[in-house]
Tab-separated table of C-alpha atoms in Angstrom:
chain	number	residue	atom	x	y	z
K	1	UNK	CA	57.687	-25.911	82.439
K	2	UNK	CA	58.407	-23.358	79.662
K	3	UNK	CA	56.607	-23.776	76.393
K	4	UNK	CA	58.592	-23.783	73.113
K	5	UNK	CA	57.296	-23.077	69.475
K	6	UNK	CA	59.497	-23.999	66.596
K	7	UNK	CA	58.953	-22.198	63.327
K	8	UNK	CA	60.821	-23.436	60.238
K	9	UNK	CA	59.597	-24.176	56.696
K	10	UNK	CA	61.940	-27.281	56.266
K	11	UNK	CA	60.298	-30.118	58.078
K	12	UNK	CA	63.558	-32.041	58.614
K	13	UNK	CA	65.090	-29.101	60.388
K	14	UNK	CA	62.032	-28.910	62.668
K	15	UNK	CA	62.179	-32.562	63.377
K	16	UNK	CA	65.962	-32.381	64.022
K	17	UNK	CA	65.666	-29.650	66.643
K	18	UNK	CA	62.672	-31.436	68.379
K	19	UNK	CA	64.662	-34.633	68.612
K	20	UNK	CA	68.176	-33.377	69.422
K	21	UNK	CA	67.375	-31.494	72.607
K	22	UNK	CA	66.648	-32.966	76.049
K	23	UNK	CA	63.711	-30.691	76.660
K	24	UNK	CA	62.699	-32.024	80.053
K	25	UNK	CA	66.150	-31.495	81.355
K	26	UNK	CA	65.767	-27.832	80.581
K	27	UNK	CA	62.265	-27.662	82.154
K	28	UNK	CA	60.835	-27.064	78.618
K	29	UNK	CA	58.335	-28.795	76.267
K	30	UNK	CA	57.719	-28.214	72.531
K	31	UNK	CA	53.962	-27.300	72.408
K	32	UNK	CA	53.921	-26.893	68.501
K	33	UNK	CA	55.816	-26.244	65.312
K	34	UNK	CA	54.952	-24.290	62.197
K	35	UNK	CA	55.996	-24.048	58.582
K	36	UNK	CA	55.572	-20.283	58.224
K	37	UNK	CA	54.971	-17.157	60.169
K	38	UNK	CA	51.217	-17.063	59.781
K	39	UNK	CA	50.744	-20.536	61.272
K	40	UNK	CA	53.200	-19.634	64.048
K	41	UNK	CA	51.328	-16.452	64.884
K	42	UNK	CA	48.064	-18.417	65.256
K	43	UNK	CA	49.740	-20.869	67.643
K	44	UNK	CA	51.376	-17.931	69.488
K	45	UNK	CA	48.122	-16.278	70.096
K	46	UNK	CA	46.447	-19.449	71.264
K	47	UNK	CA	49.227	-21.024	73.335
K	48	UNK	CA	51.315	-18.011	74.414
K	49	UNK	CA	54.745	-19.855	74.300
K	50	UNK	CA	57.549	-18.683	76.398
K	51	UNK	CA	60.216	-19.307	73.720
K	52	UNK	CA	59.844	-18.987	69.918
K	53	UNK	CA	62.635	-20.403	67.716
K	54	UNK	CA	62.056	-19.093	64.184
K	55	UNK	CA	63.688	-19.143	60.749
K	56	UNK	CA	63.858	-15.764	58.984
K	57	UNK	CA	63.111	-16.709	55.294
K	58	UNK	CA	59.786	-18.441	55.093
K	59	UNK	CA	56.816	-18.380	52.756
K	60	UNK	CA	53.473	-16.474	53.444
K	61	UNK	CA	54.882	-14.582	56.467
K	62	UNK	CA	58.647	-14.383	57.072
K	63	UNK	CA	60.447	-14.473	60.459
K	64	UNK	CA	61.097	-10.737	60.567
K	65	UNK	CA	57.304	-10.016	60.297
K	66	UNK	CA	56.535	-12.692	62.915
K	67	UNK	CA	58.955	-11.214	65.379
K	68	UNK	CA	57.486	-7.666	64.777
K	69	UNK	CA	53.963	-9.003	65.332
K	70	UNK	CA	55.086	-10.671	68.593
K	71	UNK	CA	56.937	-7.646	69.895
K	72	UNK	CA	53.842	-5.504	69.291
K	73	UNK	CA	52.128	-7.646	71.890
K	74	UNK	CA	54.748	-8.401	74.427
K	75	UNK	CA	58.407	-8.290	75.181
K	76	UNK	CA	58.520	-11.134	77.650
K	77	UNK	CA	58.523	-13.980	75.062
K	78	UNK	CA	62.106	-15.037	74.316
K	79	UNK	CA	62.922	-15.298	70.609
K	80	UNK	CA	65.761	-17.374	69.096
K	81	UNK	CA	66.633	-17.025	65.349
K	82	UNK	CA	67.372	-20.128	63.228
K	83	UNK	CA	69.739	-18.780	60.630
K	84	UNK	CA	72.122	-19.439	57.898
K	85	UNK	CA	75.418	-17.532	57.486
K	86	UNK	CA	74.254	-15.713	54.349
K	87	UNK	CA	71.333	-14.316	56.334
K	88	UNK	CA	73.441	-12.464	58.812
K	89	UNK	CA	72.387	-9.050	57.557
K	90	UNK	CA	68.881	-10.021	58.615
K	91	UNK	CA	70.103	-11.381	61.875
K	92	UNK	CA	71.575	-7.964	62.808
K	93	UNK	CA	68.197	-6.305	62.161
K	94	UNK	CA	66.355	-8.864	64.192
K	95	UNK	CA	68.615	-8.616	67.167
K	96	UNK	CA	67.644	-4.969	67.520
K	97	UNK	CA	64.021	-6.217	68.040
K	98	UNK	CA	64.982	-7.772	71.409
K	99	UNK	CA	66.007	-11.160	70.114
K	100	UNK	CA	67.776	-13.228	72.697
K	101	UNK	CA	70.274	-15.037	70.465
K	102	UNK	CA	70.665	-16.780	67.067
K	103	UNK	CA	71.440	-20.463	66.121
K	104	UNK	CA	73.347	-21.365	63.014
K	105	UNK	CA	71.437	-24.202	61.548
K	106	UNK	CA	74.191	-25.937	59.700
K	107	UNK	CA	76.927	-25.832	62.279
K	108	UNK	CA	75.211	-25.711	65.703
K	109	UNK	CA	75.969	-28.738	67.877
K	110	UNK	CA	73.547	-30.166	70.460
K	111	UNK	CA	75.728	-28.797	73.264
K	112	UNK	CA	75.663	-25.203	71.762
K	113	UNK	CA	71.883	-25.335	71.257
K	114	UNK	CA	71.244	-26.489	74.914
K	115	UNK	CA	73.659	-23.851	76.186
K	116	UNK	CA	71.712	-21.109	74.431
K	117	UNK	CA	68.327	-22.597	75.567
K	118	UNK	CA	69.728	-22.577	79.236
K	119	UNK	CA	70.631	-18.886	78.830
K	120	UNK	CA	67.101	-18.077	77.693
K	121	UNK	CA	65.613	-20.200	80.573
K	122	UNK	CA	67.754	-18.127	83.031
K	123	UNK	CA	66.262	-14.952	81.462
K	124	UNK	CA	62.733	-16.281	81.912
K	125	UNK	CA	63.582	-17.322	85.498
K	126	UNK	CA	64.614	-13.672	86.336
K	127	UNK	CA	61.451	-12.283	84.747
K	128	UNK	CA	59.318	-14.772	86.759
K	129	UNK	CA	61.100	-13.681	89.966
K	130	UNK	CA	60.536	-9.984	89.262
K	131	UNK	CA	56.863	-10.616	88.532
K	132	UNK	CA	56.539	-12.646	91.722
K	133	UNK	CA	58.143	-9.830	93.687
K	134	UNK	CA	55.662	-7.361	92.332
K	135	UNK	CA	58.041	-4.984	90.677
K	136	UNK	CA	55.236	-2.930	89.233
K	137	UNK	CA	54.607	-1.919	85.557
K	138	UNK	CA	57.424	-2.472	83.090
K	139	UNK	CA	58.266	0.283	80.666
K	140	UNK	CA	56.843	-1.639	77.786
K	141	UNK	CA	53.479	-2.039	79.650
K	142	UNK	CA	53.390	1.764	80.403
K	143	UNK	CA	54.007	2.478	76.701
K	144	UNK	CA	51.301	0.062	75.476
K	145	UNK	CA	48.718	1.416	77.979
K	146	UNK	CA	49.531	5.070	77.093
K	147	UNK	CA	49.319	4.357	73.345
K	148	UNK	CA	45.926	2.779	73.893
K	149	UNK	CA	44.881	5.797	75.818
K	150	UNK	CA	46.107	8.235	73.060
K	151	UNK	CA	44.456	6.265	70.241
K	152	UNK	CA	41.217	5.037	71.666
K	153	UNK	CA	40.371	6.997	74.895
K	154	UNK	CA	39.499	3.635	76.498
K	155	UNK	CA	39.110	4.878	80.034
K	156	UNK	CA	36.254	6.688	81.608
K	157	UNK	CA	36.769	9.971	83.215
K	158	UNK	CA	36.114	8.445	86.694
K	159	UNK	CA	38.894	5.973	86.645
K	160	UNK	CA	41.287	7.731	84.258
K	161	UNK	CA	43.364	9.550	86.800
K	162	UNK	CA	43.800	6.560	89.177
K	163	UNK	CA	44.650	4.357	86.251
K	164	UNK	CA	47.458	6.573	85.043
K	165	UNK	CA	48.736	7.128	88.551
K	166	UNK	CA	48.998	3.322	88.963
K	167	UNK	CA	51.242	3.246	85.957
K	168	UNK	CA	54.072	4.836	88.084
K	169	UNK	CA	54.934	7.084	85.166
K	170	UNK	CA	58.474	8.394	85.198
K	171	UNK	CA	57.298	11.970	85.383
K	172	UNK	CA	55.063	14.123	87.514
K	173	UNK	CA	51.830	16.000	86.657
K	174	UNK	CA	52.935	19.634	86.740
K	175	UNK	CA	54.145	21.502	83.640
K	176	UNK	CA	53.600	18.748	81.195
K	177	UNK	CA	54.694	19.151	77.565
K	178	UNK	CA	54.468	16.782	74.669
K	179	UNK	CA	56.026	16.668	71.260
K	180	UNK	CA	55.662	14.238	68.377
K	181	UNK	CA	58.712	13.914	66.112
K	182	UNK	CA	58.080	12.763	62.489
K	183	UNK	CA	61.022	11.803	60.243
K	184	UNK	CA	60.589	13.875	57.103
K	185	UNK	CA	62.540	11.728	54.519
K	186	UNK	CA	61.935	8.266	56.172
K	187	UNK	CA	62.298	6.247	52.994
K	188	UNK	CA	65.721	7.794	52.212
K	189	UNK	CA	66.892	7.165	55.705
K	190	UNK	CA	65.747	3.592	55.580
K	191	UNK	CA	67.644	3.044	52.295
K	192	UNK	CA	70.751	4.632	53.744
K	193	UNK	CA	70.657	2.225	56.690
K	194	UNK	CA	69.904	-0.707	54.305
K	195	UNK	CA	67.046	-1.358	56.757
K	196	UNK	CA	64.326	-3.216	54.847
K	197	UNK	CA	61.958	-3.517	57.859
K	198	UNK	CA	62.774	-0.208	59.615
K	199	UNK	CA	64.123	-1.988	62.690
K	200	UNK	CA	67.637	-0.396	62.904
K	201	UNK	CA	66.355	3.062	62.218
K	202	UNK	CA	63.688	2.746	65.022
K	203	UNK	CA	66.256	1.296	67.526
K	204	UNK	CA	68.877	3.883	66.844
K	205	UNK	CA	66.391	6.783	67.089
K	206	UNK	CA	65.012	5.480	70.371
K	207	UNK	CA	68.590	5.150	71.856
K	208	UNK	CA	69.541	8.651	70.805
K	209	UNK	CA	66.217	10.186	72.119
K	210	UNK	CA	66.391	8.276	75.419
K	211	UNK	CA	69.966	9.382	75.992
K	212	UNK	CA	69.148	13.044	75.261
K	213	UNK	CA	66.137	12.814	77.653
K	214	UNK	CA	68.202	11.419	80.499
K	215	UNK	CA	70.369	14.575	80.237
K	216	UNK	CA	67.252	16.896	80.077
K	217	UNK	CA	65.221	15.682	82.919
K	218	UNK	CA	62.024	13.739	83.718
K	219	UNK	CA	60.135	12.302	80.870
K	220	UNK	CA	59.457	9.355	78.467
K	221	UNK	CA	59.968	8.420	74.774
K	222	UNK	CA	57.365	6.227	73.032
K	223	UNK	CA	57.522	4.970	69.478
K	224	UNK	CA	54.161	6.012	67.992
K	225	UNK	CA	54.506	4.390	64.559
K	226	UNK	CA	57.271	3.713	62.110
K	227	UNK	CA	58.370	7.159	61.614
K	228	UNK	CA	56.948	9.090	64.642
K	229	UNK	CA	58.086	9.358	68.212
K	230	UNK	CA	56.241	10.681	71.198
K	231	UNK	CA	58.250	12.737	73.805
K	232	UNK	CA	56.637	13.584	77.107
K	233	UNK	CA	58.387	15.809	79.602
K	234	UNK	CA	57.664	17.408	82.917
K	235	UNK	CA	59.178	20.429	84.488
K	236	UNK	CA	57.401	20.549	87.794
K	237	UNK	CA	60.410	22.527	89.429
K	238	UNK	CA	59.999	25.464	87.039
K	239	UNK	CA	58.052	28.272	88.635
K	240	UNK	CA	57.019	30.189	85.446
K	241	UNK	CA	55.188	28.239	82.780
K	242	UNK	CA	56.798	30.408	80.092
K	243	UNK	CA	60.216	29.179	81.314
K	244	UNK	CA	59.141	25.596	81.028
K	245	UNK	CA	58.054	26.143	77.379
K	246	UNK	CA	61.283	27.962	76.564
K	247	UNK	CA	63.418	25.242	78.056
K	248	UNK	CA	61.458	22.546	76.161
K	249	UNK	CA	61.869	24.366	72.775
K	250	UNK	CA	65.654	24.660	73.477
K	251	UNK	CA	65.645	20.845	74.069
K	252	UNK	CA	63.819	20.154	70.872
K	253	UNK	CA	66.300	22.253	68.917
K	254	UNK	CA	69.099	20.276	70.398
K	255	UNK	CA	67.364	17.097	69.343
K	256	UNK	CA	67.007	18.297	65.785
K	257	UNK	CA	70.687	19.298	65.714
K	258	UNK	CA	71.812	15.908	67.068
K	259	UNK	CA	69.571	13.908	64.697
K	260	UNK	CA	70.886	16.048	61.780
K	261	UNK	CA	74.512	15.207	62.736
K	262	UNK	CA	74.101	11.414	63.407
K	263	UNK	CA	71.430	10.549	60.867
K	264	UNK	CA	71.776	13.282	58.256
K	265	UNK	CA	68.004	13.733	58.396
K	266	UNK	CA	65.542	16.250	59.534
K	267	UNK	CA	62.297	15.952	61.613
K	268	UNK	CA	59.240	18.002	61.758
K	269	UNK	CA	57.992	18.430	65.339
K	270	UNK	CA	54.460	19.062	66.642
K	271	UNK	CA	54.401	20.671	70.152
K	272	UNK	CA	51.334	20.674	72.430
K	273	UNK	CA	50.283	23.426	74.851
K	274	UNK	CA	51.462	23.099	78.452
K	275	UNK	CA	49.173	21.414	80.940
K	276	UNK	CA	48.991	20.076	84.453
K	277	UNK	CA	47.526	16.643	85.037
K	278	UNK	CA	47.923	13.189	83.500
K	279	UNK	CA	44.272	13.303	82.197
K	280	UNK	CA	45.461	15.991	79.615
K	281	UNK	CA	47.867	13.660	77.899
K	282	UNK	CA	45.325	12.563	75.284
K	283	UNK	CA	44.504	16.151	74.555
K	284	UNK	CA	48.149	16.912	74.117
K	285	UNK	CA	48.636	13.978	71.815
K	286	UNK	CA	45.837	15.234	69.572
K	287	UNK	CA	47.375	18.741	69.579
K	288	UNK	CA	50.779	17.378	68.444
K	289	UNK	CA	49.056	15.370	65.726
K	290	UNK	CA	47.052	18.384	64.604
K	291	UNK	CA	50.315	20.205	64.222
K	292	UNK	CA	51.880	17.543	62.013
K	293	UNK	CA	48.782	17.533	59.769
K	294	UNK	CA	49.690	21.228	58.962
K	295	UNK	CA	53.135	20.200	57.576
K	296	UNK	CA	52.348	21.230	54.005
K	297	UNK	CA	51.494	24.852	55.017
K	298	UNK	CA	55.004	25.149	56.414
K	299	UNK	CA	58.450	24.081	55.465
K	300	UNK	CA	59.584	20.548	56.401
K	301	UNK	CA	61.836	20.340	59.438
K	302	UNK	CA	60.031	23.067	61.387
K	303	UNK	CA	58.973	22.998	65.066
K	304	UNK	CA	55.225	23.689	64.917
K	305	UNK	CA	53.503	24.904	68.128
K	306	UNK	CA	49.834	24.174	68.578
K	307	UNK	CA	49.263	27.655	70.057
K	308	UNK	CA	50.617	29.154	66.851
K	309	UNK	CA	48.998	26.975	64.071
K	310	UNK	CA	45.457	27.682	65.374
K	311	UNK	CA	46.177	31.430	64.956
K	312	UNK	CA	47.234	31.079	61.319
K	313	UNK	CA	45.079	31.170	58.171
K	314	UNK	CA	46.063	28.528	55.720
K	315	UNK	CA	45.309	30.417	52.565
K	316	UNK	CA	47.492	33.272	53.636
K	317	UNK	CA	50.392	30.871	54.353
K	318	UNK	CA	50.104	29.299	50.856
K	319	UNK	CA	49.830	32.634	49.279
K	320	UNK	CA	52.943	34.056	51.018
K	321	UNK	CA	54.870	30.945	49.906
K	322	UNK	CA	53.806	31.344	46.378
K	323	UNK	CA	54.686	34.999	46.328
K	324	UNK	CA	58.202	34.094	47.730
K	325	UNK	CA	58.559	31.131	45.300
K	326	UNK	CA	57.584	32.970	42.119
K	327	UNK	CA	59.359	36.268	42.515
K	328	UNK	CA	63.054	37.095	42.292
K	329	UNK	CA	65.906	35.540	40.428
K	330	UNK	CA	65.674	32.214	42.294
K	331	UNK	CA	61.917	31.882	41.716
K	332	UNK	CA	62.207	28.659	39.758
K	333	UNK	CA	64.239	26.891	42.439
K	334	UNK	CA	61.948	28.046	45.148
K	335	UNK	CA	58.928	26.901	43.334
K	336	UNK	CA	60.519	23.560	42.686
K	337	UNK	CA	61.260	23.310	46.406
K	338	UNK	CA	57.626	24.164	47.285
K	339	UNK	CA	56.261	21.549	44.959
K	340	UNK	CA	58.733	18.953	46.483
K	341	UNK	CA	57.421	19.843	49.882
K	342	UNK	CA	53.842	19.225	48.678
K	343	UNK	CA	54.849	15.877	47.170
K	344	UNK	CA	56.514	14.772	50.339
K	345	UNK	CA	53.455	15.783	52.403
K	346	UNK	CA	51.170	13.654	50.081
K	347	UNK	CA	53.606	10.686	50.183
K	348	UNK	CA	53.516	10.749	54.051
K	349	UNK	CA	49.725	11.341	54.191
K	350	UNK	CA	48.159	9.497	51.108
K	351	UNK	CA	45.135	11.085	49.730
K	352	UNK	CA	42.820	10.116	46.802
K	353	UNK	CA	44.137	11.171	43.406
K	354	UNK	CA	41.185	13.555	42.750
K	355	UNK	CA	42.239	15.535	45.749
K	356	UNK	CA	45.827	15.731	44.591
K	357	UNK	CA	44.693	16.930	41.100
K	358	UNK	CA	42.505	19.517	42.861
K	359	UNK	CA	45.622	20.710	44.946
K	360	UNK	CA	47.732	21.156	41.816
K	361	UNK	CA	44.908	23.030	40.184
K	362	UNK	CA	44.556	25.422	43.031
K	363	UNK	CA	48.256	26.003	43.155
K	364	UNK	CA	48.317	26.903	39.488
K	365	UNK	CA	45.395	29.393	39.946
K	366	UNK	CA	47.252	31.011	42.862
K	367	UNK	CA	50.393	31.181	40.818
K	368	UNK	CA	48.538	33.039	38.031
K	369	UNK	CA	46.995	35.468	40.603
K	370	UNK	CA	50.431	36.149	42.236
K	371	UNK	CA	52.158	36.672	38.894
K	372	UNK	CA	49.374	39.086	37.780
K	373	UNK	CA	49.605	41.071	40.964
K	374	UNK	CA	53.449	41.280	40.668
K	375	UNK	CA	53.065	42.682	37.095
K	376	UNK	CA	50.616	45.312	38.220
K	377	UNK	CA	53.193	46.568	40.773
K	378	UNK	CA	55.619	47.145	37.838
């Protein structure tokens, strides 16, 4: 029997739903109800319901946050939205988070509600059959395990290789390359999409990246965090490693161009070295992250190679930028652009104010030195 959790801040709506459905006929039982998302999450973690019916606007924790929290843990639980017509802009966002359907609270009849619940039951039956047949790891399970591996290094060296092999990853072990894409002006993109929770942006980005990857070859896209996406590819059929790297860079440039056309935004991309073997994936993730930490020392929207950033000296990079920014007729505009890049870097990677003041002080000192040197030349 499938377990149902009802989440709604109006008690009479909760009671109405509980009393208007013949739950046993649908092979379901209501195991609990909650008045807000926080209560619901506690019940969810304890009871692991198969179906969650939730309102969107609630106190303490709203329905959108509840759905996001549930989807961080699993994609099997079926979610139904209890909504009013005026909330339909939120419904569209929620549907992109793998919500099964929505129920209009004021107009839904008992027959309509039971029809939707029957559809959800059919979905759960199919999932149960797949699990019984032993269909292997789902894509979501692979992504979760890989993220845990990248973040925490939870596996010992002895069982790491066999663990990753059992995941049935959609790419081989030869000529592996990884990139992390970070949206540079994420807040602007979110406002343009009118996407308060970042759900539409995430869904749209993943769809585009997955489509491009299908054309490119074997690989996988993983959402790392709200504005970052991990791209793993394998080119085992390429004899020369230099060719694999060259093809990958061409692919990344195509991605940047496509995102610029469809989203009118740019991304900075950190690229790992090329390796053989699944056990190197965590090293590759760290290399990509190191590249993105160097964003300020470069222009936003660049493709940063780990093999290159380790050869560069930060002070020289900043100095060259300042020379370029403070000389020539367009010096003021270039300086403004440089400072905007610095501000964007600090927004995306918050630091204590004292460090920000120190950064500004150092920039001004360097500017004075550069200007003095330029005067000496004349």
